[in-house]
Amino acid sequence: QVRLQESGPGLVKPSATLSLTCSVSDASMNNFYWSWIRQSPGKGLEWIGYFYYTGTTNYNPSLNSRVTLSLDTSKSLFSLRLTSVTAADTAVYFCARGLYSAATGHFYATPGVWGQGILVTVSS
Amino acid sequence: IQMTQSPSSLSASVGDRVTITCRASQGISNDLAWYQQKPGKAPKIMLYDVSRLESGVPSRFSGSGSGTEFTLTISSLQPEDFATYYCQHYYTTPLTFGGGTKVEIK
């Protein structure tokens, strides 16, 4: 049973860089899409981007110039780096593995397994 | 692609049939998933490809639709179903979610 666990600082200063790590247990990282999604307090869900195991990345244009995702399969780690943060970046950040369907045999970009989430507050 | 859900909230009783609608601003083929989220928890995928149930999801959940209009139906609402539901397309990037529908106890 795959498990994902986010870690990182809960408080980041404005204009600083937010860095989070997702530890992946009991599963190979190959073949899957790996995403970060965030949810602002009391708000909806925003997809940040994904890293496909081949090295392809795809970022939400709303964050494109500020975000970098990386995957370290040797350490089973998936990372997010978001630069120049403001209060608007305050949110719960989730890492997620893309869905695999046994019924179709397909690997999907849509998140299938999620971490529990980590609250990051941007404040001085 | 914008995803619009309605209603934003509803009140229902155990045993009720509940339907939630999701509209896409353009055609997304069958590339639609539904998620359930409970307070303080991560979303859980319930259906994908419009109508495929994720493993372990009860059969009282069903999905339908195509193109731009989709529905999630819970045939007989159970106590554990009170939650917020989100639709999400994966037709292209960026993946986007609907605004959510909160299902509350009447």
mmCIF file of C-alpha atoms in Angstrom, chain A residues 5-113:
data_model
loop_
_atom_site.group_PDB
_atom_site.id
_atom_site.type_symbol
_atom_site.label_atom_id
_atom_site.label_comp_id
_atom_site.label_asym_id
_atom_site.label_seq_id
_atom_site.Cartn_x
_atom_site.Cartn_y
_atom_site.Cartn_z
ATOM 1 C CA GLN A 5 4.078 12.019 3.419
ATOM 2 C CA GLU A 6 4.744 15.724 2.948
ATOM 3 C CA SER A 7 7.365 17.532 5.002
ATOM 4 C CA GLY A 8 8.826 21.005 5.188
ATOM 5 C CA PRO A 9 8.530 24.290 7.043
ATOM 6 C CA GLY A 10 5.098 25.354 8.189
ATOM 7 C CA LEU A 11 5.992 29.034 8.080
ATOM 8 C CA VAL A 12 7.715 30.880 5.241
ATOM 9 C CA LYS A 13 8.486 34.585 5.011
ATOM 10 C CA PRO A 14 7.154 36.702 2.147
ATOM 11 C CA SER A 15 9.483 36.809 -0.893
ATOM 12 C CA ALA A 16 11.271 33.660 0.303
ATOM 13 C CA THR A 17 11.302 30.233 -1.360
ATOM 14 C CA LEU A 18 8.952 27.498 -0.226
ATOM 15 C CA SER A 19 10.473 24.007 -0.380
ATOM 16 C CA LEU A 20 8.505 20.840 0.359
ATOM 17 C CA THR A 21 9.375 17.179 0.106
ATOM 18 C CA CYS A 22 7.129 14.185 -0.381
ATOM 19 C CA SER A 23 8.381 10.819 0.855
ATOM 20 C CA VAL A 24 6.985 7.830 -0.986
ATOM 21 C CA SER A 25 6.792 4.502 0.823
ATOM 22 C CA ASP A 26 6.187 0.986 -0.432
ATOM 23 C CA ALA A 27 5.956 1.810 -4.116
ATOM 24 C CA SER A 28 8.017 2.301 -7.214
ATOM 25 C CA MET A 29 8.057 5.795 -8.678
ATOM 26 C CA ASN A 30 8.337 4.495 -12.214
ATOM 27 C CA ASN A 31 5.451 4.767 -14.687
ATOM 28 C CA PHE A 32 3.563 7.287 -12.590
ATOM 29 C CA TYR A 33 2.714 10.978 -12.709
ATOM 30 C CA TRP A 34 3.621 12.849 -9.521
ATOM 31 C CA SER A 35 1.666 16.018 -8.713
ATOM 32 C CA TRP A 36 1.473 18.772 -6.168
ATOM 33 C CA ILE A 37 -1.921 20.295 -5.425
ATOM 34 C CA ARG A 38 -2.749 23.032 -2.966
ATOM 35 C CA GLN A 39 -5.848 24.204 -1.170
ATOM 36 C CA SER A 40 -6.103 27.668 0.304
ATOM 37 C CA PRO A 41 -7.936 27.892 3.631
ATOM 38 C CA GLY A 42 -11.623 27.454 3.006
ATOM 39 C CA LYS A 43 -11.074 27.432 -0.742
ATOM 40 C CA GLY A 44 -10.954 24.948 -3.558
ATOM 41 C CA LEU A 45 -8.204 22.854 -5.051
ATOM 42 C CA GLU A 46 -5.467 24.139 -7.356
ATOM 43 C CA TRP A 47 -3.202 21.825 -9.319
ATOM 44 C CA ILE A 48 0.383 23.101 -9.209
ATOM 45 C CA GLY A 49 2.012 20.722 -11.664
ATOM 46 C CA TYR A 50 3.255 17.229 -12.294
ATOM 47 C CA PHE A 51 6.522 15.422 -12.853
ATOM 48 C CA TYR A 52 6.256 12.341 -15.062
ATOM 49 C CA TYR A 53 8.770 9.641 -14.208
ATOM 50 C CA THR A 54 10.498 10.067 -17.597
ATOM 51 C CA GLY A 55 11.473 13.602 -16.603
ATOM 52 C CA THR A 56 8.672 15.509 -18.304
ATOM 53 C CA THR A 57 7.267 18.333 -16.230
ATOM 54 C CA ASN A 58 4.103 20.355 -16.651
ATOM 55 C CA TYR A 59 3.248 23.368 -14.537
ATOM 56 C CA ASN A 60 0.129 25.417 -13.997
ATOM 57 C CA PRO A 61 0.593 28.632 -16.011
ATOM 58 C CA SER A 62 -0.620 30.597 -13.005
ATOM 59 C CA LEU A 63 2.589 29.561 -11.206
ATOM 60 C CA ASN A 64 4.816 28.560 -14.109
ATOM 61 C CA SER A 65 7.650 30.975 -13.607
ATOM 62 C CA ARG A 66 7.904 30.342 -9.861
ATOM 63 C CA VAL A 67 7.599 26.577 -9.538
ATOM 64 C CA THR A 68 10.041 23.714 -9.971
ATOM 65 C CA LEU A 69 9.263 20.042 -9.362
ATOM 66 C CA SER A 70 11.848 17.298 -9.059
ATOM 67 C CA LEU A 71 11.885 13.540 -8.544
ATOM 68 C CA ASP A 72 14.603 11.464 -6.905
ATOM 69 C CA THR A 73 13.700 7.859 -7.559
ATOM 70 C CA SER A 74 16.771 6.558 -5.738
ATOM 71 C CA LYS A 75 15.533 8.160 -2.525
ATOM 72 C CA SER A 76 11.788 7.898 -3.271
ATOM 73 C CA LEU A 77 11.419 11.641 -2.869
ATOM 74 C CA PHE A 78 9.301 14.142 -4.786
ATOM 75 C CA SER A 79 9.951 17.831 -4.246
ATOM 76 C CA LEU A 80 8.338 21.216 -4.771
ATOM 77 C CA ARG A 81 10.101 24.543 -4.916
ATOM 78 C CA LEU A 82 8.058 27.752 -5.128
ATOM 79 C CA THR A 83 9.892 31.067 -5.258
ATOM 80 C CA SER A 84 8.891 34.611 -4.302
ATOM 81 C CA VAL A 85 5.995 33.554 -2.120
ATOM 82 C CA THR A 86 3.285 35.920 -0.911
ATOM 83 C CA ALA A 87 0.368 35.571 1.476
ATOM 84 C CA ALA A 88 -1.650 34.239 -1.467
ATOM 85 C CA ASP A 89 0.533 31.110 -1.389
ATOM 86 C CA THR A 90 -0.700 30.225 2.099
ATOM 87 C CA ALA A 91 -2.381 26.843 1.690
ATOM 88 C CA VAL A 92 -2.395 23.167 2.510
ATOM 89 C CA TYR A 93 -0.044 21.513 0.046
ATOM 90 C CA PHE A 94 -0.681 17.937 -1.027
ATOM 91 C CA CYS A 95 1.581 15.610 -2.973
ATOM 92 C CA ALA A 96 -0.104 12.911 -5.003
ATOM 93 C CA ARG A 97 0.647 9.985 -7.230
ATOM 94 C CA GLY A 98 -1.264 9.670 -10.476
ATOM 95 C CA LEU A 99 -3.984 7.092 -10.773
ATOM 96 C CA TYR A 100 -3.287 3.641 -12.138
ATOM 97 C CA SER A 101 -6.327 1.770 -13.387
ATOM 98 C CA ALA A 102 -6.201 -2.007 -13.412
ATOM 99 C CA ALA A 103 -9.414 -1.909 -15.439
ATOM 100 C CA THR A 104 -7.900 0.059 -18.312
ATOM 101 C CA GLY A 105 -4.202 -0.627 -17.801
ATOM 102 C CA HIS A 106 -3.569 3.117 -18.036
ATOM 103 C CA PHE A 107 -1.545 5.485 -15.916
ATOM 104 C CA TYR A 108 -3.379 8.775 -15.492
ATOM 105 C CA ALA A 109 -2.185 12.252 -14.603
ATOM 106 C CA THR A 110 -5.189 12.705 -12.350
ATOM 107 C CA PRO A 111 -4.226 12.157 -8.711
ATOM 108 C CA GLY A 112 -5.059 8.722 -7.336
ATOM 109 C CA VAL A 113 -3.184 8.531 -4.038
#
